Amino acid sequence: MRKELANKVIITAAISGAEVTKEMNPSVPYTVEEFVREAKSAVDAGAAVIHLHVREDDGTPTQDRDRFAEIITAIEAVCPDVIIQPSTGGATGMTANERLQPTELNPEMASLDCGTLNFGGDEIFVNTENMIIEFAARMRERKIMPELECFDKSMIDMALRLHRKGYIDAPLHFNLVLGVNGGISATPRDLLFLIESLPEGATFTVSAMGRHQLTLNVMSMLMGGHVRTGFEDNLMLDRGLPAESNGVLVERLVRIAKELNLQIATPDEAREIMGLPLRNK
Ligand code: KMH
Ligand code: ZN
């Protein structure tokens, strides 16, 4: 990686998510227009990557290929450079084939969940070893870079095991997700443990739930990592104060990064940092 990129932070905006609704924050997007509005607010503020879950107009989470195509096309019309990273996690209870649909659109990146976890109440987010291998094979076939979603230390171990066995190619880019009910808790000690468990040369983003989003985002920036903000993980600017858009969450990170003497990566700089081919869109 070029020396000039060493102090650049990649901001990912997870603008929706399968679990958040308009009842929780009226700005959560359901319609195509709302997805475009939220993506544009995040990109205008400095996000280089959009992690994307989509919904039907009535708010039902879906992994439907055509709905992804419609929303991605609409976002790209106003944000032509941004890296769009569809989720292959979808929502709990969806089948593997249902979840894999957005890979048919050959996005640059997609999330690859690296283990099964309890997801609150009776919900289980299922990612067996064979499923992870199948998802990784699909992504390799279609030249999609996986973002390795790890909700616990054991998932980092799983990703590294599958990398050693030849199922997942370097460069390795991780998303460390803390504070999900059933996953590792969102404390600085836990984040340090996860970061120290990554191999030399891997890049990482940190996502944390609710009020932990901001504190662990800052810790990630201090430790040479990247950050994910957005409604999927956190709907509030402060206690009792819903964020009016994904953009305001991104703006806050940009302000903090600048105070820390860090710069914000453009989408092409993000591609270079993560080892993605530069794309002529
Ligand atoms: N909605 C969660 C069950 C991902 O995007 O890959 C899974 C999830 C992970 O959000
Ligand atoms: Zn997600």
mmCIF file of C-alpha atoms and ligand atoms in Angstrom:
data_model
loop_
_atom_site.group_PDB
_atom_site.id
_atom_site.type_symbol
_atom_site.label_atom_id
_atom_site.label_comp_id
_atom_site.label_asym_id
_atom_site.label_seq_id
_atom_site.Cartn_x
_atom_site.Cartn_y
_atom_site.Cartn_z
ATOM 1 C CA MET A 1 0.000 0.000 0.000
ATOM 2 C CA ARG A 2 1.254 3.491 -0.844
ATOM 3 C CA LYS A 3 2.605 5.446 2.136
ATOM 4 C CA GLU A 4 0.125 8.275 1.535
ATOM 5 C CA LEU A 5 -2.746 5.895 2.247
ATOM 6 C CA ALA A 6 -1.490 4.969 5.716
ATOM 7 C CA ASN A 7 -3.476 7.649 7.517
ATOM 8 C CA LYS A 8 -6.686 7.328 5.491
ATOM 9 C CA VAL A 9 -9.833 5.996 7.094
ATOM 10 C CA ILE A 10 -12.482 4.160 5.118
ATOM 11 C CA ILE A 11 -15.991 4.991 6.259
ATOM 12 C CA THR A 12 -18.642 2.403 5.505
ATOM 13 C CA ALA A 13 -22.276 3.375 5.892
ATOM 14 C CA ALA A 14 -24.650 0.520 6.656
ATOM 15 C CA ILE A 15 -27.672 2.580 5.691
ATOM 16 C CA SER A 16 -30.456 0.140 6.503
ATOM 17 C CA GLY A 17 -30.159 -3.367 7.996
ATOM 18 C CA ALA A 18 -32.739 -6.107 8.315
ATOM 19 C CA GLU A 19 -33.663 -5.496 11.934
ATOM 20 C CA VAL A 20 -34.323 -1.733 12.083
ATOM 21 C CA THR A 21 -37.657 -0.143 11.194
ATOM 22 C CA LYS A 22 -39.287 3.244 10.696
ATOM 23 C CA GLU A 23 -40.948 2.825 14.082
ATOM 24 C CA MET A 24 -37.459 3.024 15.589
ATOM 25 C CA ASN A 25 -36.347 5.935 13.402
ATOM 26 C CA PRO A 26 -38.560 7.371 10.631
ATOM 27 C CA SER A 27 -35.539 7.916 8.381
ATOM 28 C CA VAL A 28 -34.901 4.161 7.972
ATOM 29 C CA PRO A 29 -35.258 3.654 4.189
ATOM 30 C CA TYR A 30 -37.864 1.351 2.596
ATOM 31 C CA THR A 31 -38.560 2.810 -0.863
ATOM 32 C CA VAL A 32 -36.054 3.235 -3.692
ATOM 33 C CA GLU A 33 -36.165 7.013 -3.250
ATOM 34 C CA GLU A 34 -35.458 6.670 0.461
ATOM 35 C CA PHE A 35 -32.506 4.360 -0.189
ATOM 36 C CA VAL A 36 -31.086 6.882 -2.642
ATOM 37 C CA ARG A 37 -31.612 9.746 -0.180
ATOM 38 C CA GLU A 38 -29.820 7.856 2.620
ATOM 39 C CA ALA A 39 -26.965 6.619 0.417
ATOM 40 C CA LYS A 40 -26.400 10.106 -0.996
ATOM 41 C CA SER A 41 -26.395 11.687 2.463
ATOM 42 C CA ALA A 42 -23.729 9.206 3.580
ATOM 43 C CA VAL A 43 -21.584 9.502 0.445
ATOM 44 C CA ASP A 44 -21.789 13.311 0.368
ATOM 45 C CA ALA A 45 -20.577 13.295 3.971
ATOM 46 C CA GLY A 46 -17.592 11.022 3.216
ATOM 47 C CA ALA A 47 -18.625 7.355 3.076
ATOM 48 C CA ALA A 48 -16.646 5.299 0.554
ATOM 49 C CA VAL A 49 -18.608 2.065 1.000
ATOM 50 C CA ILE A 50 -22.333 1.412 1.303
ATOM 51 C CA HIS A 51 -23.181 -1.861 3.053
ATOM 52 C CA LEU A 52 -26.610 -2.643 1.697
ATOM 53 C CA HIS A 53 -29.694 -4.523 2.892
ATOM 54 C CA VAL A 54 -32.843 -3.770 0.912
ATOM 55 C CA ARG A 55 -36.590 -3.843 1.575
ATOM 56 C CA GLU A 56 -39.863 -3.853 -0.220
ATOM 57 C CA ASP A 57 -41.821 -0.589 -0.144
ATOM 58 C CA ASP A 58 -43.848 -1.908 2.811
ATOM 59 C CA GLY A 59 -40.658 -2.420 4.829
ATOM 60 C CA THR A 60 -40.294 -6.197 4.453
ATOM 61 C CA PRO A 61 -36.578 -7.136 4.318
ATOM 62 C CA THR A 62 -35.749 -8.994 1.106
ATOM 63 C CA GLN A 63 -32.739 -10.462 -0.689
ATOM 64 C CA ASP A 64 -34.579 -10.385 -4.010
ATOM 65 C CA ARG A 65 -32.101 -9.942 -6.857
ATOM 66 C CA ASP A 66 -34.335 -7.568 -8.820
ATOM 67 C CA ARG A 67 -34.969 -5.345 -5.812
ATOM 68 C CA PHE A 68 -31.214 -5.135 -5.214
ATOM 69 C CA ALA A 69 -30.673 -4.322 -8.908
ATOM 70 C CA GLU A 70 -33.285 -1.559 -8.808
ATOM 71 C CA ILE A 71 -31.852 0.042 -5.685
ATOM 72 C CA ILE A 72 -28.188 -0.331 -6.690
ATOM 73 C CA THR A 73 -28.878 1.205 -10.119
ATOM 74 C CA ALA A 74 -30.680 4.122 -8.491
ATOM 75 C CA ILE A 75 -27.859 4.698 -5.976
ATOM 76 C CA GLU A 76 -25.170 4.464 -8.667
ATOM 77 C CA ALA A 77 -26.990 7.081 -10.741
ATOM 78 C CA VAL A 78 -26.261 9.662 -8.036
ATOM 79 C CA CYS A 79 -23.150 8.129 -6.413
ATOM 80 C CA PRO A 80 -21.264 6.633 -9.368
ATOM 81 C CA ASP A 81 -17.962 5.978 -7.552
ATOM 82 C CA VAL A 82 -19.084 4.492 -4.260
ATOM 83 C CA ILE A 83 -18.332 0.838 -3.447
ATOM 84 C CA ILE A 84 -21.630 -0.957 -2.974
ATOM 85 C CA GLN A 85 -21.399 -3.991 -0.746
ATOM 86 C CA PRO A 86 -24.644 -6.002 -0.654
ATOM 87 C CA SER A 87 -25.309 -8.153 2.371
ATOM 88 C CA THR A 88 -25.397 -11.911 1.924
ATOM 89 C CA GLY A 89 -26.473 -12.165 5.557
ATOM 90 C CA GLY A 90 -29.970 -10.886 4.869
ATOM 91 C CA ALA A 91 -32.238 -11.577 7.817
ATOM 92 C CA THR A 92 -32.383 -14.567 10.159
ATOM 93 C CA GLY A 93 -34.495 -17.417 8.774
ATOM 94 C CA MET A 94 -33.618 -16.811 5.111
ATOM 95 C CA THR A 95 -32.182 -19.744 3.137
ATOM 96 C CA ALA A 96 -28.667 -19.737 1.675
ATOM 97 C CA ASN A 97 -29.975 -19.450 -1.883
ATOM 98 C CA GLU A 98 -32.228 -16.579 -0.933
ATOM 99 C CA ARG A 99 -29.321 -14.771 0.718
ATOM 100 C CA LEU A 100 -26.947 -15.305 -2.211
ATOM 101 C CA GLN A 101 -29.154 -13.556 -4.789
ATOM 102 C CA PRO A 102 -27.342 -10.185 -4.826
ATOM 103 C CA THR A 103 -24.104 -11.959 -5.841
ATOM 104 C CA GLU A 104 -25.743 -12.567 -9.239
ATOM 105 C CA LEU A 105 -25.293 -8.841 -9.870
ATOM 106 C CA ASN A 106 -21.469 -9.165 -9.563
ATOM 107 C CA PRO A 107 -20.935 -6.373 -7.040
ATOM 108 C CA GLU A 108 -17.338 -5.451 -6.160
ATOM 109 C CA MET A 109 -17.792 -6.642 -2.586
ATOM 110 C CA ALA A 110 -20.321 -8.546 -0.500
ATOM 111 C CA SER A 111 -20.485 -9.502 3.152
ATOM 112 C CA LEU A 112 -19.428 -13.056 4.073
ATOM 113 C CA ASP A 113 -20.591 -14.098 7.534
ATOM 114 C CA CYS A 114 -18.052 -16.376 9.198
ATOM 115 C CA GLY A 115 -20.087 -18.328 11.740
ATOM 116 C CA THR A 116 -23.413 -19.094 13.341
ATOM 117 C CA LEU A 117 -24.620 -17.110 16.312
ATOM 118 C CA ASN A 118 -27.574 -16.654 18.598
ATOM 119 C CA PHE A 119 -29.379 -13.516 17.553
ATOM 120 C CA GLY A 120 -31.653 -12.774 20.512
ATOM 121 C CA GLY A 121 -34.697 -14.695 21.754
ATOM 122 C CA ASP A 122 -35.183 -17.787 19.591
ATOM 123 C CA GLU A 123 -33.435 -16.301 16.545
ATOM 124 C CA ILE A 124 -30.354 -18.050 15.166
ATOM 125 C CA PHE A 125 -28.237 -16.567 12.373
ATOM 126 C CA VAL A 126 -27.102 -19.723 10.601
ATOM 127 C CA ASN A 127 -23.737 -19.859 8.810
ATOM 128 C CA THR A 128 -22.433 -23.420 8.885
ATOM 129 C CA GLU A 129 -18.900 -24.160 7.700
ATOM 130 C CA ASN A 130 -20.262 -25.606 4.451
ATOM 131 C CA MET A 131 -22.387 -22.515 3.882
ATOM 132 C CA ILE A 132 -19.376 -20.245 4.375
ATOM 133 C CA ILE A 133 -17.391 -22.359 1.887
ATOM 134 C CA GLU A 134 -20.271 -22.216 -0.596
ATOM 135 C CA PHE A 135 -20.669 -18.442 -0.233
ATOM 136 C CA ALA A 136 -16.898 -17.949 -0.585
ATOM 137 C CA ALA A 137 -16.837 -20.105 -3.731
ATOM 138 C CA ARG A 138 -19.654 -18.088 -5.250
ATOM 139 C CA MET A 139 -17.803 -14.861 -4.530
ATOM 140 C CA ARG A 140 -14.536 -16.177 -5.951
ATOM 141 C CA GLU A 141 -16.310 -17.363 -9.113
ATOM 142 C CA ARG A 142 -17.784 -13.904 -9.622
ATOM 143 C CA LYS A 143 -14.675 -11.947 -8.523
ATOM 144 C CA ILE A 144 -16.498 -10.410 -5.575
ATOM 145 C CA MET A 145 -14.309 -9.425 -2.635
ATOM 146 C CA PRO A 146 -15.748 -10.794 0.606
ATOM 147 C CA GLU A 147 -15.883 -8.597 3.658
ATOM 148 C CA LEU A 148 -15.347 -11.160 6.412
ATOM 149 C CA GLU A 149 -18.033 -10.470 9.015
ATOM 150 C CA CYS A 150 -16.876 -11.683 12.424
ATOM 151 C CA PHE A 151 -19.202 -11.362 15.395
ATOM 152 C CA ASP A 152 -16.808 -13.186 17.714
ATOM 153 C CA LYS A 153 -13.185 -14.348 17.917
ATOM 154 C CA SER A 154 -14.111 -17.871 16.779
ATOM 155 C CA MET A 155 -15.308 -16.408 13.477
ATOM 156 C CA ILE A 156 -11.894 -14.847 12.838
ATOM 157 C CA ASP A 157 -10.435 -18.299 13.480
ATOM 158 C CA MET A 158 -12.915 -19.829 11.034
ATOM 159 C CA ALA A 159 -12.073 -17.270 8.326
ATOM 160 C CA LEU A 160 -8.353 -17.882 8.798
ATOM 161 C CA ARG A 161 -8.843 -21.666 8.738
ATOM 162 C CA LEU A 162 -10.767 -21.402 5.453
ATOM 163 C CA HIS A 163 -8.104 -19.059 4.094
ATOM 164 C CA ARG A 164 -5.371 -21.600 4.955
ATOM 165 C CA LYS A 165 -7.397 -24.353 3.300
ATOM 166 C CA GLY A 166 -7.618 -22.270 0.132
ATOM 167 C CA TYR A 167 -11.302 -21.330 0.186
ATOM 168 C CA ILE A 168 -10.833 -17.618 0.881
ATOM 169 C CA ASP A 169 -8.195 -15.592 -0.969
ATOM 170 C CA ALA A 170 -5.998 -12.779 0.348
ATOM 171 C CA PRO A 171 -6.143 -9.827 0.629
ATOM 172 C CA LEU A 172 -8.265 -10.350 3.716
ATOM 173 C CA HIS A 173 -10.599 -7.585 4.813
ATOM 174 C CA PHE A 174 -12.505 -8.101 8.073
ATOM 175 C CA ASN A 175 -15.511 -6.401 9.593
ATOM 176 C CA LEU A 176 -15.364 -6.848 13.368
ATOM 177 C CA VAL A 177 -18.925 -6.627 14.683
ATOM 178 C CA LEU A 178 -19.305 -6.102 18.427
ATOM 179 C CA GLY A 179 -22.306 -5.859 20.684
ATOM 180 C CA VAL A 180 -24.796 -8.079 18.829
ATOM 181 C CA ASN A 181 -26.911 -10.083 21.267
ATOM 182 C CA GLY A 182 -25.172 -13.479 21.034
ATOM 183 C CA GLY A 183 -21.846 -12.131 19.783
ATOM 184 C CA ILE A 184 -18.804 -10.668 21.516
ATOM 185 C CA SER A 185 -19.566 -7.709 23.765
ATOM 186 C CA ALA A 186 -18.646 -4.176 22.741
ATOM 187 C CA THR A 187 -15.861 -3.307 25.156
ATOM 188 C CA PRO A 188 -12.430 -1.867 24.318
ATOM 189 C CA ARG A 189 -10.853 -5.006 25.790
ATOM 190 C CA ASP A 190 -12.848 -7.223 23.424
ATOM 191 C CA LEU A 191 -12.035 -5.064 20.414
ATOM 192 C CA LEU A 192 -8.337 -5.142 21.282
ATOM 193 C CA PHE A 193 -8.524 -8.954 21.504
ATOM 194 C CA LEU A 194 -10.145 -9.156 18.058
ATOM 195 C CA ILE A 195 -7.688 -6.743 16.437
ATOM 196 C CA GLU A 196 -4.722 -8.597 17.934
ATOM 197 C CA SER A 197 -6.112 -11.848 16.496
ATOM 198 C CA LEU A 198 -5.904 -10.594 12.896
ATOM 199 C CA PRO A 199 -3.002 -11.606 10.683
ATOM 200 C CA GLU A 200 -0.340 -9.199 9.467
ATOM 201 C CA GLY A 201 -1.489 -7.349 6.374
ATOM 202 C CA ALA A 202 -5.218 -7.778 6.926
ATOM 203 C CA THR A 203 -7.377 -4.655 6.896
ATOM 204 C CA PHE A 204 -10.332 -4.204 9.200
ATOM 205 C CA THR A 205 -13.449 -2.178 9.806
ATOM 206 C CA VAL A 206 -15.198 -1.935 13.173
ATOM 207 C CA SER A 207 -18.964 -2.028 13.641
ATOM 208 C CA ALA A 208 -20.560 -1.806 17.071
ATOM 209 C CA MET A 209 -24.145 -1.699 18.178
ATOM 210 C CA GLY A 210 -26.026 1.280 19.558
ATOM 211 C CA ARG A 211 -24.127 3.664 21.791
ATOM 212 C CA HIS A 212 -20.966 1.593 21.370
ATOM 213 C CA GLN A 213 -20.777 2.497 17.682
ATOM 214 C CA LEU A 214 -19.083 5.830 18.256
ATOM 215 C CA THR A 215 -16.629 4.787 20.972
ATOM 216 C CA LEU A 216 -15.407 1.678 19.163
ATOM 217 C CA ASN A 217 -15.277 3.524 15.828
ATOM 218 C CA VAL A 218 -12.904 5.991 17.497
ATOM 219 C CA MET A 219 -10.832 3.164 18.970
ATOM 220 C CA SER A 220 -10.587 1.569 15.536
ATOM 221 C CA MET A 221 -9.326 4.811 14.010
ATOM 222 C CA LEU A 222 -6.709 5.086 16.753
ATOM 223 C CA MET A 223 -5.555 1.541 16.028
ATOM 224 C CA GLY A 224 -5.164 1.923 12.279
ATOM 225 C CA GLY A 225 -8.548 0.482 11.396
ATOM 226 C CA HIS A 226 -11.580 1.624 9.466
ATOM 227 C CA VAL A 227 -15.116 2.344 10.619
ATOM 228 C CA ARG A 228 -18.702 1.425 9.917
ATOM 229 C CA THR A 229 -21.539 3.660 10.958
ATOM 230 C CA GLY A 230 -25.182 3.864 9.903
ATOM 231 C CA PHE A 231 -28.675 2.814 10.821
ATOM 232 C CA GLU A 232 -28.058 -0.942 10.646
ATOM 233 C CA ASP A 233 -26.074 -0.727 13.874
ATOM 234 C CA ASN A 234 -27.209 2.516 15.488
ATOM 235 C CA LEU A 235 -30.159 4.850 14.981
ATOM 236 C CA MET A 236 -29.277 7.570 17.463
ATOM 237 C CA LEU A 237 -26.982 10.557 17.585
ATOM 238 C CA ASP A 238 -27.346 10.598 21.348
ATOM 239 C CA ARG A 239 -29.688 9.172 23.972
ATOM 240 C CA GLY A 240 -33.222 10.257 22.993
ATOM 241 C CA LEU A 241 -31.968 11.951 19.811
ATOM 242 C CA PRO A 242 -32.573 9.931 16.628
ATOM 243 C CA ALA A 243 -30.105 10.631 13.800
ATOM 244 C CA GLU A 244 -32.010 12.439 11.065
ATOM 245 C CA SER A 245 -29.988 10.680 8.344
ATOM 246 C CA ASN A 246 -27.088 8.304 7.860
ATOM 247 C CA GLY A 247 -25.213 11.366 6.644
ATOM 248 C CA VAL A 248 -25.140 13.005 10.066
ATOM 249 C CA LEU A 249 -23.563 9.865 11.561
ATOM 250 C CA VAL A 250 -20.903 9.949 8.843
ATOM 251 C CA GLU A 251 -20.344 13.697 9.342
ATOM 252 C CA ARG A 252 -19.591 13.162 13.010
ATOM 253 C CA LEU A 253 -16.935 10.545 12.191
ATOM 254 C CA VAL A 254 -15.379 12.836 9.603
ATOM 255 C CA ARG A 255 -15.090 15.612 12.200
ATOM 256 C CA ILE A 256 -13.461 13.263 14.709
ATOM 257 C CA ALA A 257 -11.090 11.748 12.148
ATOM 258 C CA LYS A 258 -9.880 15.208 11.168
ATOM 259 C CA GLU A 259 -9.262 16.114 14.818
ATOM 260 C CA LEU A 260 -7.147 12.949 15.034
ATOM 261 C CA ASN A 261 -5.129 14.062 11.997
ATOM 262 C CA LEU A 262 -6.573 11.325 9.839
ATOM 263 C CA GLN A 263 -7.956 11.765 6.353
ATOM 264 C CA ILE A 264 -11.046 10.260 4.807
ATOM 265 C CA ALA A 265 -10.485 7.710 2.020
ATOM 266 C CA THR A 266 -12.227 8.312 -1.287
ATOM 267 C CA PRO A 267 -13.838 5.217 -2.869
ATOM 268 C CA ASP A 268 -10.788 4.669 -5.100
ATOM 269 C CA GLU A 269 -8.432 5.064 -2.139
ATOM 270 C CA ALA A 270 -10.598 2.569 -0.260
ATOM 271 C CA ARG A 271 -10.241 0.151 -3.178
ATOM 272 C CA GLU A 272 -6.473 0.534 -3.047
ATOM 273 C CA ILE A 273 -6.311 0.091 0.742
ATOM 274 C CA MET A 274 -8.407 -3.099 0.666
ATOM 275 C CA GLY A 275 -6.759 -4.451 -2.490
ATOM 276 C CA LEU A 276 -9.806 -4.221 -4.707
ATOM 277 C CA PRO A 277 -9.184 -3.638 -8.402
ATOM 278 C CA LEU A 278 -9.934 -0.051 -9.429
ATOM 279 C CA ARG A 279 -13.108 -0.224 -11.429
ATOM 280 C CA ASN A 280 -14.127 1.709 -14.491
ATOM 281 C CA LYS A 281 -17.809 1.970 -13.903
HETATM 282 N N1 KMH B 1 -29.115 -9.234 9.553
HETATM 283 C C1 KMH B 1 -28.236 -10.172 10.174
HETATM 284 C C2 KMH B 1 -28.967 -11.441 10.463
HETATM 285 C C3 KMH B 1 -24.582 -9.230 6.975
HETATM 286 O O1 KMH B 1 -25.084 -8.236 6.497
HETATM 287 O O2 KMH B 1 -23.834 -9.970 6.319
HETATM 288 C C4 KMH B 1 -27.036 -10.472 9.339
HETATM 289 C C5 KMH B 1 -26.244 -9.344 8.851
HETATM 290 C C6 KMH B 1 -24.898 -9.663 8.370
HETATM 291 O O3 KMH B 1 -26.673 -8.204 8.818
HETATM 292 ZN ZN ZN B 2 -25.583 -6.270 7.344
#
